[in-house]
PDB file of C-alpha atoms in Angstrom:
ATOM      1  CA  UNK A   5       0.000   0.000   0.000  1.00 48.00           C
ATOM      2  CA  UNK A   6       1.582   3.341  -0.985  1.00 53.00           C
ATOM      3  CA  UNK A   7       2.215   5.945   1.693  1.00 52.00           C
ATOM      4  CA  UNK A   8      -0.203   8.847   1.395  1.00 50.00           C
ATOM      5  CA  UNK A   9       0.774  12.430   2.063  1.00 51.00           C
ATOM      6  CA  UNK A  10      -1.700  13.297   4.800  1.00 50.00           C
ATOM      7  CA  UNK A  11      -1.620  14.373   8.377  1.00 58.00           C
ATOM      8  CA  UNK A  12      -1.268  11.576  10.937  1.00 56.00           C
ATOM      9  CA  UNK A  13      -4.517  12.487  12.694  1.00 54.00           C
ATOM     10  CA  UNK A  14      -6.467  12.376   9.438  1.00 60.00           C
ATOM     11  CA  UNK A  15      -4.955   8.996   8.626  1.00 53.00           C
ATOM     12  CA  UNK A  16      -5.798   7.659  12.067  1.00 54.00           C
ATOM     13  CA  UNK A  17      -9.337   9.014  11.814  1.00 53.00           C
ATOM     14  CA  UNK A  18      -9.864   7.371   8.431  1.00 57.00           C
ATOM     15  CA  UNK A  19      -8.818   4.036   9.934  1.00 52.00           C
ATOM     16  CA  UNK A  20     -11.043   4.569  12.981  1.00 48.00           C
ATOM     17  CA  UNK A  21     -14.041   5.514  10.890  1.00 54.00           C
ATOM     18  CA  UNK A  22     -13.959   2.043   9.313  1.00 56.00           C
ATOM     19  CA  UNK A  23     -13.876   0.375  12.756  1.00 50.00           C
ATOM     20  CA  UNK A  24     -17.032  -0.802  14.499  1.00 50.00           C
ATOM     21  CA  UNK A  25     -19.121   2.198  15.541  1.00 50.00           C
ATOM     22  CA  UNK A  26     -18.624   1.934  19.297  1.00 51.00           C
ATOM     23  CA  UNK A  27     -14.841   1.661  19.191  1.00 52.00           C
ATOM     24  CA  UNK A  28     -14.401   4.714  16.937  1.00 49.00           C
ATOM     25  CA  UNK A  29     -16.407   6.888  19.329  1.00 52.00           C
ATOM     26  CA  UNK A  30     -14.399   5.677  22.314  1.00 50.00           C
ATOM     27  CA  UNK A  31     -11.062   6.276  20.602  1.00 51.00           C
ATOM     28  CA  UNK A  32     -12.166   9.713  19.344  1.00 53.00           C
ATOM     29  CA  UNK A  33     -13.218  10.719  22.861  1.00 55.00           C
ATOM     30  CA  UNK A  34      -9.864   9.522  24.164  1.00 58.00           C
ATOM     31  CA  UNK A  35      -8.041  11.526  21.459  1.00 57.00           C
ATOM     32  CA  UNK A  36      -9.976  14.665  22.394  1.00 56.00           C
ATOM     33  CA  UNK A  37      -9.120  14.118  26.050  1.00 62.00           C
ATOM     34  CA  UNK A  38      -5.451  13.670  25.117  1.00 66.00           C
ATOM     35  CA  UNK A  39      -5.435  16.997  23.251  1.00 64.00           C
ATOM     36  CA  UNK A  40      -6.914  18.776  26.252  1.00 71.00           C
ATOM     37  CA  UNK A  41      -4.645  16.948  28.668  1.00 81.00           C
ATOM     38  CA  UNK A  42      -1.537  17.714  26.624  1.00 85.00           C
ATOM     39  CA  UNK A  43      -2.384  21.436  26.651  1.00 84.00           C
ATOM     40  CA  UNK A  44      -2.780  21.296  30.423  1.00 88.00           C
ATOM     41  CA  UNK A  45       0.435  19.291  30.759  1.00 91.00           C
ATOM     42  CA  UNK A  46       2.525  21.737  28.711  1.00 91.00           C
ATOM     43  CA  UNK A  47       0.852  24.708  30.424  1.00 89.00           C
ATOM     44  CA  UNK A  48       1.863  23.300  33.800  1.00 92.00           C
ATOM     45  CA  UNK A  49       5.337  22.397  32.515  1.00 93.00           C
ATOM     46  CA  UNK A  50       5.952  26.037  31.549  1.00 92.00           C
ATOM     47  CA  UNK A  51       5.418  26.980  35.196  1.00 93.00           C
ATOM     48  CA  UNK A  52       8.118  24.583  36.454  1.00 95.00           C
ATOM     49  CA  UNK A  53      11.129  26.678  35.291  1.00 95.00           C
ATOM     50  CA  UNK A  54       9.540  29.809  36.785  1.00 93.00           C
ATOM     51  CA  UNK A  55       8.989  28.043  40.096  1.00 95.00           C
ATOM     52  CA  UNK A  56      12.553  26.724  40.059  1.00 96.00           C
ATOM     53  CA  UNK A  57      13.854  30.218  39.296  1.00 95.00           C
ATOM     54  CA  UNK A  58      11.685  31.834  41.946  1.00 95.00           C
ATOM     55  CA  UNK A  59      12.172  29.372  44.793  1.00 95.00           C
ATOM     56  CA  UNK A  60      15.210  27.199  43.999  1.00 95.00           C
ATOM     57  CA  UNK A  61      17.605  29.716  42.438  1.00 92.00           C
ATOM     58  CA  UNK A  62      17.560  28.481  38.832  1.00 94.00           C
ATOM     59  CA  UNK A  63      19.426  30.868  36.532  1.00 95.00           C
ATOM     60  CA  UNK A  64      17.016  33.320  34.857  1.00 94.00           C
ATOM     61  CA  UNK A  65      18.385  32.578  31.384  1.00 95.00           C
ATOM     62  CA  UNK A  66      17.989  28.818  31.828  1.00 95.00           C
ATOM     63  CA  UNK A  67      14.454  29.327  33.164  1.00 95.00           C
ATOM     64  CA  UNK A  68      13.554  31.532  30.188  1.00 95.00           C
ATOM     65  CA  UNK A  69      14.842  29.082  27.577  1.00 95.00           C
ATOM     66  CA  UNK A  70      13.244  26.083  29.272  1.00 94.00           C
ATOM     67  CA  UNK A  71       9.885  27.868  29.241  1.00 93.00           C
ATOM     68  CA  UNK A  72      10.419  29.165  25.717  1.00 94.00           C
ATOM     69  CA  UNK A  73      11.049  25.665  24.368  1.00 94.00           C
ATOM     70  CA  UNK A  74       7.737  24.504  25.855  1.00 92.00           C
ATOM     71  CA  UNK A  75       5.684  27.223  24.139  1.00 91.00           C
ATOM     72  CA  UNK A  76       5.680  25.391  20.806  1.00 91.00           C
ATOM     73  CA  UNK A  77       4.107  22.128  22.014  1.00 91.00           C
ATOM     74  CA  UNK A  78       1.626  24.144  24.103  1.00 90.00           C
ATOM     75  CA  UNK A  79       0.622  26.234  21.088  1.00 89.00           C
ATOM     76  CA  UNK A  80       0.371  23.159  18.886  1.00 88.00           C
ATOM     77  CA  UNK A  81      -1.826  21.333  21.395  1.00 88.00           C
ATOM     78  CA  UNK A  82      -4.143  24.317  21.766  1.00 89.00           C
ATOM     79  CA  UNK A  83      -4.304  24.986  18.015  1.00 89.00           C
ATOM     80  CA  UNK A  84      -5.112  21.343  17.274  1.00 87.00           C
ATOM     81  CA  UNK A  85      -7.781  21.245  19.968  1.00 86.00           C
ATOM     82  CA  UNK A  86      -9.369  24.495  18.758  1.00 89.00           C
ATOM     83  CA  UNK A  87      -9.072  23.764  15.046  1.00 89.00           C
ATOM     84  CA  UNK A  88      -9.943  20.103  14.645  1.00 86.00           C
ATOM     85  CA  UNK A  89     -13.484  19.016  13.960  1.00 84.00           C
ATOM     86  CA  UNK A  90     -15.468  17.268  16.634  1.00 80.00           C
ATOM     87  CA  UNK A  91     -14.939  14.805  18.292  1.00 76.00           C
ATOM     88  CA  UNK A  92     -11.166  15.445  18.199  1.00 76.00           C
ATOM     89  CA  UNK A  93     -11.460  19.175  18.914  1.00 82.00           C
ATOM     90  CA  UNK A  94     -14.024  21.907  19.279  1.00 87.00           C
ATOM     91  CA  UNK A  95     -14.271  22.537  15.543  1.00 89.00           C
ATOM     92  CA  UNK A  96     -13.388  26.202  15.032  1.00 91.00           C
ATOM     93  CA  UNK A  97     -11.311  25.375  11.965  1.00 91.00           C
ATOM     94  CA  UNK A  98      -7.635  26.094  11.444  1.00 91.00           C
ATOM     95  CA  UNK A  99      -8.217  29.426   9.660  1.00 93.00           C
ATOM     96  CA  UNK A 100     -10.385  30.761  12.472  1.00 93.00           C
ATOM     97  CA  UNK A 101      -7.874  29.494  15.029  1.00 93.00           C
ATOM     98  CA  UNK A 102      -5.030  31.288  13.229  1.00 94.00           C
ATOM     99  CA  UNK A 103      -7.002  34.539  13.082  1.00 95.00           C
ATOM    100  CA  UNK A 104      -7.878  34.241  16.783  1.00 94.00           C
ATOM    101  CA  UNK A 105      -4.222  33.662  17.664  1.00 93.00           C
ATOM    102  CA  UNK A 106      -3.159  36.718  15.634  1.00 96.00           C
ATOM    103  CA  UNK A 107      -5.819  38.867  17.316  1.00 97.00           C
ATOM    104  CA  UNK A 108      -4.785  37.710  20.785  1.00 95.00           C
ATOM    105  CA  UNK A 109      -1.118  38.446  19.998  1.00 95.00           C
ATOM    106  CA  UNK A 110      -1.971  41.900  18.602  1.00 97.00           C
ATOM    107  CA  UNK A 111      -4.123  42.667  21.655  1.00 97.00           C
ATOM    108  CA  UNK A 112      -1.321  41.649  24.042  1.00 96.00           C
ATOM    109  CA  UNK A 113       1.288  43.696  22.168  1.00 95.00           C
ATOM    110  CA  UNK A 114      -1.070  46.682  22.062  1.00 95.00           C
ATOM    111  CA  UNK A 115      -1.802  46.383  25.769  1.00 95.00           C
ATOM    112  CA  UNK A 116       1.903  46.227  26.643  1.00 92.00           C
ATOM    113  CA  UNK A 117       2.726  49.130  24.341  1.00 91.00           C
ATOM    114  CA  UNK A 118       0.055  51.324  25.943  1.00 91.00           C
ATOM    115  CA  UNK A 119       0.504  50.236  29.556  1.00 91.00           C
ATOM    116  CA  UNK A 120       4.312  50.367  29.605  1.00 82.00           C
ATOM    117  CA  UNK A 121       5.407  53.378  27.539  1.00 79.00           C
ATOM    118  CA  UNK A 122       9.109  53.628  26.898  1.00 73.00           C
ATOM    119  CA  UNK A 123      11.162  56.750  27.272  1.00 66.00           C
ATOM    120  CA  UNK A 124      12.604  58.290  24.118  1.00 60.00           C
ATOM    121  CA  UNK A 125      15.953  56.643  24.861  1.00 56.00           C
ATOM    122  CA  UNK A 126      16.064  53.920  27.467  1.00 58.00           C
ATOM    123  CA  UNK A 127      19.847  53.703  27.368  1.00 61.00           C
ATOM    124  CA  UNK A 128      21.592  56.816  28.733  1.00 62.00           C
ATOM    125  CA  UNK A 129      24.046  58.362  26.316  1.00 61.00           C
ATOM    126  CA  UNK A 130      22.827  56.315  23.371  1.00 59.00           C
ATOM    127  CA  UNK A 131      21.124  58.231  20.619  1.00 61.00           C
ATOM    128  CA  UNK A 132      20.986  57.853  16.853  1.00 60.00           C
ATOM    129  CA  UNK A 133      23.585  60.606  16.526  1.00 61.00           C
ATOM    130  CA  UNK A 134      26.147  58.648  18.580  1.00 60.00           C
ATOM    131  CA  UNK A 135      25.719  55.379  16.708  1.00 57.00           C
ATOM    132  CA  UNK A 136      28.511  54.453  14.278  1.00 59.00           C
TER     133      UNK A 136
END
């Protein structure tokens, strides 16, 4: 059988859809639970470096990079859960999920820009005229 170029979840779902009706529903519910659980797992895992930094003296740079590395699997888990059709996700669609993510990012950047204004030059003695 030739290998098809499709996403693993779609391939698994096509196999499950041919299974007896009860087993496909059980496996789909388990897959949906795994997507939710993985988002919770990675969300909690991002807190571990912060807690270690705050209470155990972990270097700030190591804590940042450990948390940063975990943002990708967290984002992937959430995007899959939001975008996939039921019963694997909540069925918003991947386009809607991407637009929502962009709007949330823009709102957060806008909030930070308005709530934390920067001075004209944050670094004393550094201005465009003094740059090489």
